[in-house]
Coordinates of C-alpha atoms and ligand atoms in Angstrom, one line a residue:
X1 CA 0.0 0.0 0.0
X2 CA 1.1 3.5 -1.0
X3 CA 1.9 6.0 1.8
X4 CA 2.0 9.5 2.1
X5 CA 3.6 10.3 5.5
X6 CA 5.6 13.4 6.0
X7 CA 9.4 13.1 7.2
X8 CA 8.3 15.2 10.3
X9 CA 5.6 12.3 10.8
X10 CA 7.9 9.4 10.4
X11 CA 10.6 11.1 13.0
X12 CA 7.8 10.0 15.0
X13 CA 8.7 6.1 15.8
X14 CA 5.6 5.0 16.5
X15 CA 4.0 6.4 13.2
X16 CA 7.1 5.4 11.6
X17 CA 6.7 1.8 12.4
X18 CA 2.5 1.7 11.4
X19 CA 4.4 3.5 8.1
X20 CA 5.8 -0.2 7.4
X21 CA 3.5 -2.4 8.2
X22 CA 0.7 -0.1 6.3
X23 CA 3.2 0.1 3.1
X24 CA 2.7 -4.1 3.5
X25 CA -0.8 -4.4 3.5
X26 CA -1.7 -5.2 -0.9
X27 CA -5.3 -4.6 -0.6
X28 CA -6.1 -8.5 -1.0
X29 CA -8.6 -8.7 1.4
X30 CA -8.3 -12.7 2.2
X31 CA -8.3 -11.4 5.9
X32 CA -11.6 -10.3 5.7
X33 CA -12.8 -14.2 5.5
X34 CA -11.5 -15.1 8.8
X35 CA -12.2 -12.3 10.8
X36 CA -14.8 -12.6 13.2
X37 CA -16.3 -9.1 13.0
X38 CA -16.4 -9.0 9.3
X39 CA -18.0 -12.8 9.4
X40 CA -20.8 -11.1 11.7
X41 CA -21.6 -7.7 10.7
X42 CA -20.4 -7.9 7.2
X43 CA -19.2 -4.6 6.7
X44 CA -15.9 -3.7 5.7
X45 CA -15.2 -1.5 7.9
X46 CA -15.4 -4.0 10.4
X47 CA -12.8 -6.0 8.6
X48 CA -9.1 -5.9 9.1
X49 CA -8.6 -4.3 6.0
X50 CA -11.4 -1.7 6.2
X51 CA -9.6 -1.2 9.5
X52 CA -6.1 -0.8 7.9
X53 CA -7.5 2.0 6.0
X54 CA -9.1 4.2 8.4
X55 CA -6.0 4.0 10.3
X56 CA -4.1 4.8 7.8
X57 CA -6.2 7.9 6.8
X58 CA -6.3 8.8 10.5
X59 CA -2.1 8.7 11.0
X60 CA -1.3 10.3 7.3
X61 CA -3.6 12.9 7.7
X62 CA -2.2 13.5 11.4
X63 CA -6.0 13.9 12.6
X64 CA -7.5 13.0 16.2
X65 CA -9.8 9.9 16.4
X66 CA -13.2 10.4 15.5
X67 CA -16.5 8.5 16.0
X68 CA -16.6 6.1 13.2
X69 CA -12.7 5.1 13.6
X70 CA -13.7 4.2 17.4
X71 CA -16.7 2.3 16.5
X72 CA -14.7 0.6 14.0
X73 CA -11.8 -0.1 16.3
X74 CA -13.9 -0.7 19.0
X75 CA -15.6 -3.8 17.4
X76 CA -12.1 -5.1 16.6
X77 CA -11.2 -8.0 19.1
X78 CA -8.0 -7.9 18.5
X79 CA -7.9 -11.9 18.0
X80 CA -5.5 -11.5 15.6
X81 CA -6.9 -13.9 13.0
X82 CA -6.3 -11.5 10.1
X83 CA -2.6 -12.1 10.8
X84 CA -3.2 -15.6 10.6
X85 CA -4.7 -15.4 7.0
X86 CA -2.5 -12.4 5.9
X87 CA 0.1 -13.7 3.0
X88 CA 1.9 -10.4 3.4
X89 CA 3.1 -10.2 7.0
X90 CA 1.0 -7.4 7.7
X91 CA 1.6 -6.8 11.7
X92 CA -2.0 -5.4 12.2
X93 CA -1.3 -6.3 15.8
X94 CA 1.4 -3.3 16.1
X95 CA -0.9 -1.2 13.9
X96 CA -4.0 -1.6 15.8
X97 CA -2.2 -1.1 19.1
X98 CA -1.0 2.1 18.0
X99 CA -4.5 3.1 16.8
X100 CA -5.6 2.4 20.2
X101 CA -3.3 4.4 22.1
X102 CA -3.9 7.0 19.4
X103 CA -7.4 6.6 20.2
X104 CA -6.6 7.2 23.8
X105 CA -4.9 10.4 23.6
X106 CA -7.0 12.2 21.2
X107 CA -10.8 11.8 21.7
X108 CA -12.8 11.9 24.2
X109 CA -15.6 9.1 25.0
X110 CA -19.1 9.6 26.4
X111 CA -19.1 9.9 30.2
X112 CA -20.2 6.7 31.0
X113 CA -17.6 4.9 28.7
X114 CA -14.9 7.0 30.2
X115 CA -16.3 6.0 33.6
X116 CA -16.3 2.5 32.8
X117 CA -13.2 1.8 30.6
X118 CA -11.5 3.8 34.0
X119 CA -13.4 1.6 36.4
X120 CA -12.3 -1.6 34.2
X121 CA -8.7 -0.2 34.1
X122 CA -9.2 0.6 38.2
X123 CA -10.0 -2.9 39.1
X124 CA -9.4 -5.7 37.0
X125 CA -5.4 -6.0 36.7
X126 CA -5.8 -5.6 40.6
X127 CA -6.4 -8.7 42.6
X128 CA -7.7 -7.5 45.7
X129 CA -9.8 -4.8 44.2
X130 CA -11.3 -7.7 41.6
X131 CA -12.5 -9.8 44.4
X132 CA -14.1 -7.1 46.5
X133 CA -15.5 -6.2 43.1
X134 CA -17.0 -9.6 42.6
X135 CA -18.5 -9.5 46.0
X136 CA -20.4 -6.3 45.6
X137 CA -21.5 -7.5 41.9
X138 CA -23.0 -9.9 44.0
X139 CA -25.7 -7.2 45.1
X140 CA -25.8 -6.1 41.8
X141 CA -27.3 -9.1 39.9
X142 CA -31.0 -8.9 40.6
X143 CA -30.6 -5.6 38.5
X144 CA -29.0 -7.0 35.2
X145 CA -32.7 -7.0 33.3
X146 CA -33.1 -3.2 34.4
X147 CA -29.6 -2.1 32.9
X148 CA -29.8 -4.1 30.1
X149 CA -32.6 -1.9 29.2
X150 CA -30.3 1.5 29.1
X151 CA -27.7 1.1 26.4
X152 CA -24.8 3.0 28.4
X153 CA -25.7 0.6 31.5
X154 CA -24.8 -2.8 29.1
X155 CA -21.3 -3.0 30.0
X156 CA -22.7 -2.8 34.0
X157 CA -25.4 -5.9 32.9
X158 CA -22.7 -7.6 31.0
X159 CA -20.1 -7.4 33.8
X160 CA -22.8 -8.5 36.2
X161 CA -23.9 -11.6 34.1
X162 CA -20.1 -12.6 33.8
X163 CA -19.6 -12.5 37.8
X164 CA -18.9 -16.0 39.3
X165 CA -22.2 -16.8 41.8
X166 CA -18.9 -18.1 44.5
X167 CA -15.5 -16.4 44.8
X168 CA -12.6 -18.7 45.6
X169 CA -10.2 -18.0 48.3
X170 CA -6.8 -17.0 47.7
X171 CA -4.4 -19.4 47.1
X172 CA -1.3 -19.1 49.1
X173 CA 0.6 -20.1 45.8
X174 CA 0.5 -17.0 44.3
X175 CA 2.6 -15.4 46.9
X176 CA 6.3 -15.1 46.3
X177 CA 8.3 -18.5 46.8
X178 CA 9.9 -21.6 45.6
X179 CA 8.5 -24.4 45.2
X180 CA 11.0 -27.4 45.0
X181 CA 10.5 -29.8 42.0
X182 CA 10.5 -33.2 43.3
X183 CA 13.3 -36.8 42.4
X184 CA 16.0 -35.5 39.4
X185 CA 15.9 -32.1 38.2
X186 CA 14.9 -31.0 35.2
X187 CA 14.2 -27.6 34.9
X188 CA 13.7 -24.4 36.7
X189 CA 11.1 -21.9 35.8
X190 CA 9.3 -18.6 36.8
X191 CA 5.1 -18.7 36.9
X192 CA 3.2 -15.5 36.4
X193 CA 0.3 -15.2 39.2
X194 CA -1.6 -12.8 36.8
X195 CA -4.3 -10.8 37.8
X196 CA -7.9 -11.7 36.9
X197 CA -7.1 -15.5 36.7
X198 CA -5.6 -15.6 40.4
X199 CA -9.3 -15.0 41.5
X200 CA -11.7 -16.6 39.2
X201 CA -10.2 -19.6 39.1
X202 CA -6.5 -19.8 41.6
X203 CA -6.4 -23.6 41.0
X204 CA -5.4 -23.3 37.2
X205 CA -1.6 -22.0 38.8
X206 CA -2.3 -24.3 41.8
X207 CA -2.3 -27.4 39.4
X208 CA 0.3 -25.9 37.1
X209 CA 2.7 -25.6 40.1
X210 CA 1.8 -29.3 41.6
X211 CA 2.5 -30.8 37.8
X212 CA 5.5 -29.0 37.2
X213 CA 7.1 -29.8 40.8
X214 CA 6.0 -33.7 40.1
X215 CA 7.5 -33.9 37.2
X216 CA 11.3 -32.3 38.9
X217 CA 10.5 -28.7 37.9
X218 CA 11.6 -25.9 40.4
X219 CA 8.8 -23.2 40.0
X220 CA 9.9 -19.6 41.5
X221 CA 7.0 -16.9 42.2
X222 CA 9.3 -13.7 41.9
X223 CA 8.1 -10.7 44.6
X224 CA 6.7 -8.1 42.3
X225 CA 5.1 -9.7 39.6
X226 CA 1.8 -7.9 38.8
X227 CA -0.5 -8.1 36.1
X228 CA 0.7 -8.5 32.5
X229 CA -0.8 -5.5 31.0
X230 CA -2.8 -6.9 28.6
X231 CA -6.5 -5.8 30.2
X232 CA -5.0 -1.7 29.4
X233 CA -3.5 -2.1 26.7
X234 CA -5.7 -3.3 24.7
X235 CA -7.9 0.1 25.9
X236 CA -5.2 2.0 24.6
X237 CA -3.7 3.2 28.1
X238 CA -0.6 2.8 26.9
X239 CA 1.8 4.5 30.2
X240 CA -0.4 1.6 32.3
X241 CA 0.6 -0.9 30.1
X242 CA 4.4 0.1 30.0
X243 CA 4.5 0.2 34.0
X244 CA 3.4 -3.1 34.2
X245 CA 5.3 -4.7 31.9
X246 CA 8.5 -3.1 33.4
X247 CA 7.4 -4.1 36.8
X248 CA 7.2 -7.9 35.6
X249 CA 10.6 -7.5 33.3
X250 CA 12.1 -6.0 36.7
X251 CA 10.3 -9.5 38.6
X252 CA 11.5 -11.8 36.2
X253 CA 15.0 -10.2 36.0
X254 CA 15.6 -10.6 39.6
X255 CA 14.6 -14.5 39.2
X256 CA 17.0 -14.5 36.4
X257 CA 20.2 -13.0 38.5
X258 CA 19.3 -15.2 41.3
X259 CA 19.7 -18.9 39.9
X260 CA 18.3 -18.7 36.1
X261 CA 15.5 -19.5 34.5
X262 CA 14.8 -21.8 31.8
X263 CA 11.4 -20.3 31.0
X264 CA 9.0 -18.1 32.0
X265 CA 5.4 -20.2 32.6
X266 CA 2.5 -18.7 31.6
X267 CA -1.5 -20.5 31.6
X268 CA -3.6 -17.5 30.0
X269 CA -2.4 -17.2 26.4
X270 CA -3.9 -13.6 26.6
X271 CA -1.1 -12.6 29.0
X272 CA 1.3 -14.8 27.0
X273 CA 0.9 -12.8 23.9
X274 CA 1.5 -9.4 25.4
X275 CA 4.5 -10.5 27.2
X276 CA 5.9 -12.3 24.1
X277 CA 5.7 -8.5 23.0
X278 CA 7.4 -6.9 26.1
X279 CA 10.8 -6.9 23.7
X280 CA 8.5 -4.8 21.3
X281 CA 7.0 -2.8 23.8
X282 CA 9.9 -1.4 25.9
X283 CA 12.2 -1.2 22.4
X284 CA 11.9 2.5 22.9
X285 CA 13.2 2.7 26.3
X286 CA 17.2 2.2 26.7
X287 CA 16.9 1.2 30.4
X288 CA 14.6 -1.8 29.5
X289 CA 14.5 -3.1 25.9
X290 CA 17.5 -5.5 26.6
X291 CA 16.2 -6.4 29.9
X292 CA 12.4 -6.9 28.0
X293 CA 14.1 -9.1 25.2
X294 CA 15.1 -11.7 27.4
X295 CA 11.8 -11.7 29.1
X296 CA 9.8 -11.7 26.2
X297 CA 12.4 -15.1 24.8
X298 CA 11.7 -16.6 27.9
X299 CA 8.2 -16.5 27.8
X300 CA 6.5 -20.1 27.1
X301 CA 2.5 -20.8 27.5
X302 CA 2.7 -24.2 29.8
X303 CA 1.8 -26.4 27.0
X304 CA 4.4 -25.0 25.3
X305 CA 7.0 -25.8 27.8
X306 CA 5.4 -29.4 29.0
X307 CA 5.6 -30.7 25.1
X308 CA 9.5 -29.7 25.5
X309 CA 10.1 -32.0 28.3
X310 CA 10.4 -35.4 28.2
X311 CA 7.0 -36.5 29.5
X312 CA 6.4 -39.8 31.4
X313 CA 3.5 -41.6 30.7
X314 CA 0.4 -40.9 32.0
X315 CA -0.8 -42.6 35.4
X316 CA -4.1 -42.9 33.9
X317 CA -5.8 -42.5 30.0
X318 CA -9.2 -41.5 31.2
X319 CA -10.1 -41.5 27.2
X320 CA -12.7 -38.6 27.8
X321 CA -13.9 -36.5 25.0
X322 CA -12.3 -33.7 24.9
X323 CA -13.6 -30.7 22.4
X324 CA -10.4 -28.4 22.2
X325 CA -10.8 -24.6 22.0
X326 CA -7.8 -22.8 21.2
X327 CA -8.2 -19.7 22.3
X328 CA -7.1 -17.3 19.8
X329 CA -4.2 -15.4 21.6
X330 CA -2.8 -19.5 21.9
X331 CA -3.4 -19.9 18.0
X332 CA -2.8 -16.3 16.2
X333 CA -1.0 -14.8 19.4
X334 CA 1.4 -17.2 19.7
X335 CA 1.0 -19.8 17.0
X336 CA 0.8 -22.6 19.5
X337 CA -1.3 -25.1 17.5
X338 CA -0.4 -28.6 18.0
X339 CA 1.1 -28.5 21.3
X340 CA -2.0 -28.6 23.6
X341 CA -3.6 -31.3 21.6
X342 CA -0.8 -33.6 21.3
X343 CA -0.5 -32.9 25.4
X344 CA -3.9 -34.2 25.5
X345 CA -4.1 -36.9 23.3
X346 CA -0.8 -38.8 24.5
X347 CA -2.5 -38.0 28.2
X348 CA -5.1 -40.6 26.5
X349 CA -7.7 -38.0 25.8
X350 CA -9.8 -38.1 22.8
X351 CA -9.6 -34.8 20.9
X352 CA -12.0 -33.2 18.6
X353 CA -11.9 -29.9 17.2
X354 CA -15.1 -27.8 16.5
X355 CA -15.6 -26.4 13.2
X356 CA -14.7 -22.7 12.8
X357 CA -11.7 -22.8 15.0
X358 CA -10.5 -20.3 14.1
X359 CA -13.0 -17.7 14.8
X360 CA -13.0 -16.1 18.4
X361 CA -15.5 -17.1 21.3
X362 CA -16.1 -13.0 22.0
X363 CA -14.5 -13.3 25.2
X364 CA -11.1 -11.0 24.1
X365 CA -10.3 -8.8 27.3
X366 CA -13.0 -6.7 28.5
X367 CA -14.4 -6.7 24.6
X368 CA -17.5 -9.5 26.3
X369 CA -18.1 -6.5 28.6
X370 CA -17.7 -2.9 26.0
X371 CA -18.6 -5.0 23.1
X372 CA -21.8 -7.7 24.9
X373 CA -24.0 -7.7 22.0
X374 CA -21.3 -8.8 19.3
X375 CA -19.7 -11.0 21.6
X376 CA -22.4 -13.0 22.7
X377 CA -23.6 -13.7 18.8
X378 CA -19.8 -14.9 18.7
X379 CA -20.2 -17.1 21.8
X380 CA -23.2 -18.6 20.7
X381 CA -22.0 -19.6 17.2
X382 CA -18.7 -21.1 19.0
X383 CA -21.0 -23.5 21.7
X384 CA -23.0 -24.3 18.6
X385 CA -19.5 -26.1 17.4
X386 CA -18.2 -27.3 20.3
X387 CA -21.7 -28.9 21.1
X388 CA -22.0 -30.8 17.8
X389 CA -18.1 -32.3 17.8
X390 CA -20.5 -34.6 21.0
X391 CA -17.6 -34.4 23.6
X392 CA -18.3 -34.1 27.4
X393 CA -15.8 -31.9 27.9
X394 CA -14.1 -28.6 26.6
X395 CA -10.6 -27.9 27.5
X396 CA -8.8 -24.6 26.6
X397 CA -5.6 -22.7 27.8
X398 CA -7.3 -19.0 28.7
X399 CA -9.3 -18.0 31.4
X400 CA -11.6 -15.0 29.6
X401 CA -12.5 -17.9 27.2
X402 CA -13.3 -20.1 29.5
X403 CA -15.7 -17.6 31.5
X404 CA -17.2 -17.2 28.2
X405 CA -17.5 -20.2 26.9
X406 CA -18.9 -21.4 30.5
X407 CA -21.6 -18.6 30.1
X408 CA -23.4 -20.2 27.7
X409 CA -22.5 -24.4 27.3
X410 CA -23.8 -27.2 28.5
X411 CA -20.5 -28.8 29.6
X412 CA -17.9 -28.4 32.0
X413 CA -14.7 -25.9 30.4
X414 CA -11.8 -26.4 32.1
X415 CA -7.9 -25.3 31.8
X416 CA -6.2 -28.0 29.5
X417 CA -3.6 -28.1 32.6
X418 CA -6.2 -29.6 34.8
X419 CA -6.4 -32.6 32.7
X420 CA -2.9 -32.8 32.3
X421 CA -2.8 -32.8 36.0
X422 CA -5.1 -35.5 36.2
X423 CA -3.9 -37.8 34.1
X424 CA -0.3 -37.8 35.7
X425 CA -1.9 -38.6 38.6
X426 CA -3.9 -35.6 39.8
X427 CA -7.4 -35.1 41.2
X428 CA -10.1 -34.9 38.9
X429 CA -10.4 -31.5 37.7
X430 CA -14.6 -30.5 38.9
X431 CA -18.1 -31.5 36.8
X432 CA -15.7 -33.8 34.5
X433 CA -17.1 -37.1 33.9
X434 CA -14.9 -40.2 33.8
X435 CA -15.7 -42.3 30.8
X436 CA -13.6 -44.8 28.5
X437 CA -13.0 -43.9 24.4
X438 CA -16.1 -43.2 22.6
X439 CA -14.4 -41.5 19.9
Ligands
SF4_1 S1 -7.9 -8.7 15.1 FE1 -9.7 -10.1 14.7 S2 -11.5 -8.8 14.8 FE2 -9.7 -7.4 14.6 S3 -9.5 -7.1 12.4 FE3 -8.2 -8.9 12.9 S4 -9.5 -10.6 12.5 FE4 -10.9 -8.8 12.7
SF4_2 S1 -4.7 -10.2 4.0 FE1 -2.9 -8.9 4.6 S2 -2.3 -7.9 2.7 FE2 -4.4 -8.7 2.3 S3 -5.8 -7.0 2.8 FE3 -5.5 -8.2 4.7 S4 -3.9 -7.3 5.8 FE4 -3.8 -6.5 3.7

């Protein structure tokens, strides 16, 4: 594509790095096929290539965000599929995070988004504030049918409907500590604690931490690690996002100094794809971009890591069912395709994959919550698949899909770690049934 950037606009690192990946984009549209917005509302505009043009006309131009580039942008999940398809390399990723941040700086939302993208920001990278959240949304469900009623209250209703009915305690695992691996040793590894994960469901790390240790790998919880700044940037808030990513590079760096790391273990691909990107992120800032590289080369979802070891075999092959979502951050994030399936099936699982895999489940951040109409039409259609491949289960390697997908199936989701766990001799991972190969 042909660009018309000024040299004053392109001193501008940011703009000059949308510059290239704009000048890749040839117009071919194949992304508009597989992406998930385009599939739904069928305008182009709401495809990664009508996308690539308005931010293109919004950066050359040098104008503030208006109110059709935020709808536009705003309806983008950021699932990254378009990359997927795109024959060119086109890093719409980089490009859509700078039209975010762009967003962020130069127009100004209605009140109650502002108030609830802030109140979003406020509390869900935040532990603590999370679960005291959770306890008041508790009070707040009787009134989901009366906001659903006022379109500015729908992020309220949708937040509400998305609210566990019982909040787990904290687990003492996600404080800082070593946890010794157990006979030979194989490996040595950081685990991040995350943010919303740690409260909605702690026993995805729990499990993560007693698989690794049984299998001889040392798993360090570095004091400092925070949030992976994921939930902000993908609002746009780009300083938030920078702070927490050096607060984890700073974690993770202390870990490193202090005994080495072989990898750093992540279990929401979400957060894995962000920090995969810390290198990216911080290449701007002297004091960090080394220090960020290393992170972001250390970072490995846990199926990604498990597959590199040399696994046993399994204690037990409960041949269950097992309809495998790959959550889209764990497929176009971080190309990890084969990894959690061949984890399952040598664990003596029966895999099935639903049609239309690769199109999201809506869940994608806080878009279930700003974006609750689209994203429940995308839910739907994804139960529809994973109900027809006839499995009893539905394993997957992100918490905000499994939230969503949970909101609206008939069968158990869990973390593809909890059946790991359980088939190298763990407990039963909750609401899954036991049964020998049907498939
Ligand atoms: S990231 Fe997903 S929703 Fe956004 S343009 Fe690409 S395919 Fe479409
Ligand atoms: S597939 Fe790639 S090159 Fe083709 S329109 Fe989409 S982003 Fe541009």
């Amino acid at each position: 594509m042909q660009t018309n950037f000024s040299s004053a606009q392109l001193a501008d690192p940011h703009v000059a790095e949308s510059e290239k990946i704009l000048r890749k984009c040839v117009h071919c549209g194949f992304c508009t096929a597989t992406c998930p917005t385009y599939v739904t509302l069928g305008n182009e505009l709401d495809s990664p290539r009508g996308r690539i043009y308005l931010i293109k006309d919004m950066l050359e131009n040098g104008r503030p965000a208006d109110k059709e580039i935020v709808t536009h942008i705003d309806r983008c999940l950021s699932c990254l599929a378009c990359m997927t398809t795109c024959p060119s390399g086109v890093n719409y990723m980089h490009l859509v995070d700078h039209a975010r941040a762009h967003i962020q700086e130069t127009y100004k939302r209605p009140l109650l988004d502002r108030l609830t993208r802030a109140m979003l920001a406020f509390v869900l990278p935040y532990p603590q504030r999370f679960r005291a959240a959770l306890k008041l949304a508790k009070l707040g469900k009787p009134f989901i049918g009366l906001f659903e009623k006022v379109p500015a209250l729908k992020p309220l209703a949708a937040m509400l409907k998305l609210a566990p009915a019982s909040i787990s305690v904290a687990s003492p695992n996600a404080l800082p500590g070593v946890h010794a691996g157990q006979g030979a040793k194989k490996g040595r590894v950081a685990i991040l604690t995350g943010c919303a994960q740690s409260v909605l469901d702690p026993a995805i790390n729990d499990t993560t931490i007693s698989l690794l240790t049984r299998l001889g790998v040392e798993v360090v919880v570095p004091p400092g690690e925070g949030c992976c700044g994921a939930l902000v940037h993908h609002m746009g808030r780009e300083e938030a996002a920078l702070a927490s990513a050096r607060q984890n590079v700073d974690a993770w760096t202390g870990a490193i100094d202090q005994g080495g790391l072989d990898a750093i273990i992540i279990t929401a691909s979400g957060c894995g794809t962000t920090i995969k990107d810390y290198g990216f992120m911080l290449r701007l800032d002297p004091a960090y971009a080394d220090k960020a590289a290393r992170v972001s080369a250390l970072a490995k979802d846990v199926t990604e890591y498990l597959a590199a070891l040399d696994m046993p075999e399994p204690v037990r092959k409960p041949g269950t069912v097992v309809a495998y979502h790959s959550a889209c951050s764990m497929q176009h994030g971080q190309k990890i395709i084969r990894q959690p399936k061949e984890l399952l099936a040598k664990a003596g699982f029966v895999v099935r994959e639903p049609r239309e895999g690769h199109l999201c489940c809506g869940s994608a951040g806080t878009y279930n919550i700003l974006q609750s109409e689209i994203s429940a039409r995308l839910r739907d259609r994804k139960v529809k698949n994973i109900e027809a491949t006839g499995a009893s289960i539905v394993a997957t390697g992100n918490i905000g899909c499994i939230t969503q997908i949970a909101s609206a199936a008939k069968l158990p989701v869990v973390h593809t770690i909890k059946l790991l766990d359980w088939a190298y001799g763990g407990p039963k991972p909750d609401g899954v049934p036991e049964e020998r190969g049907r498939g």
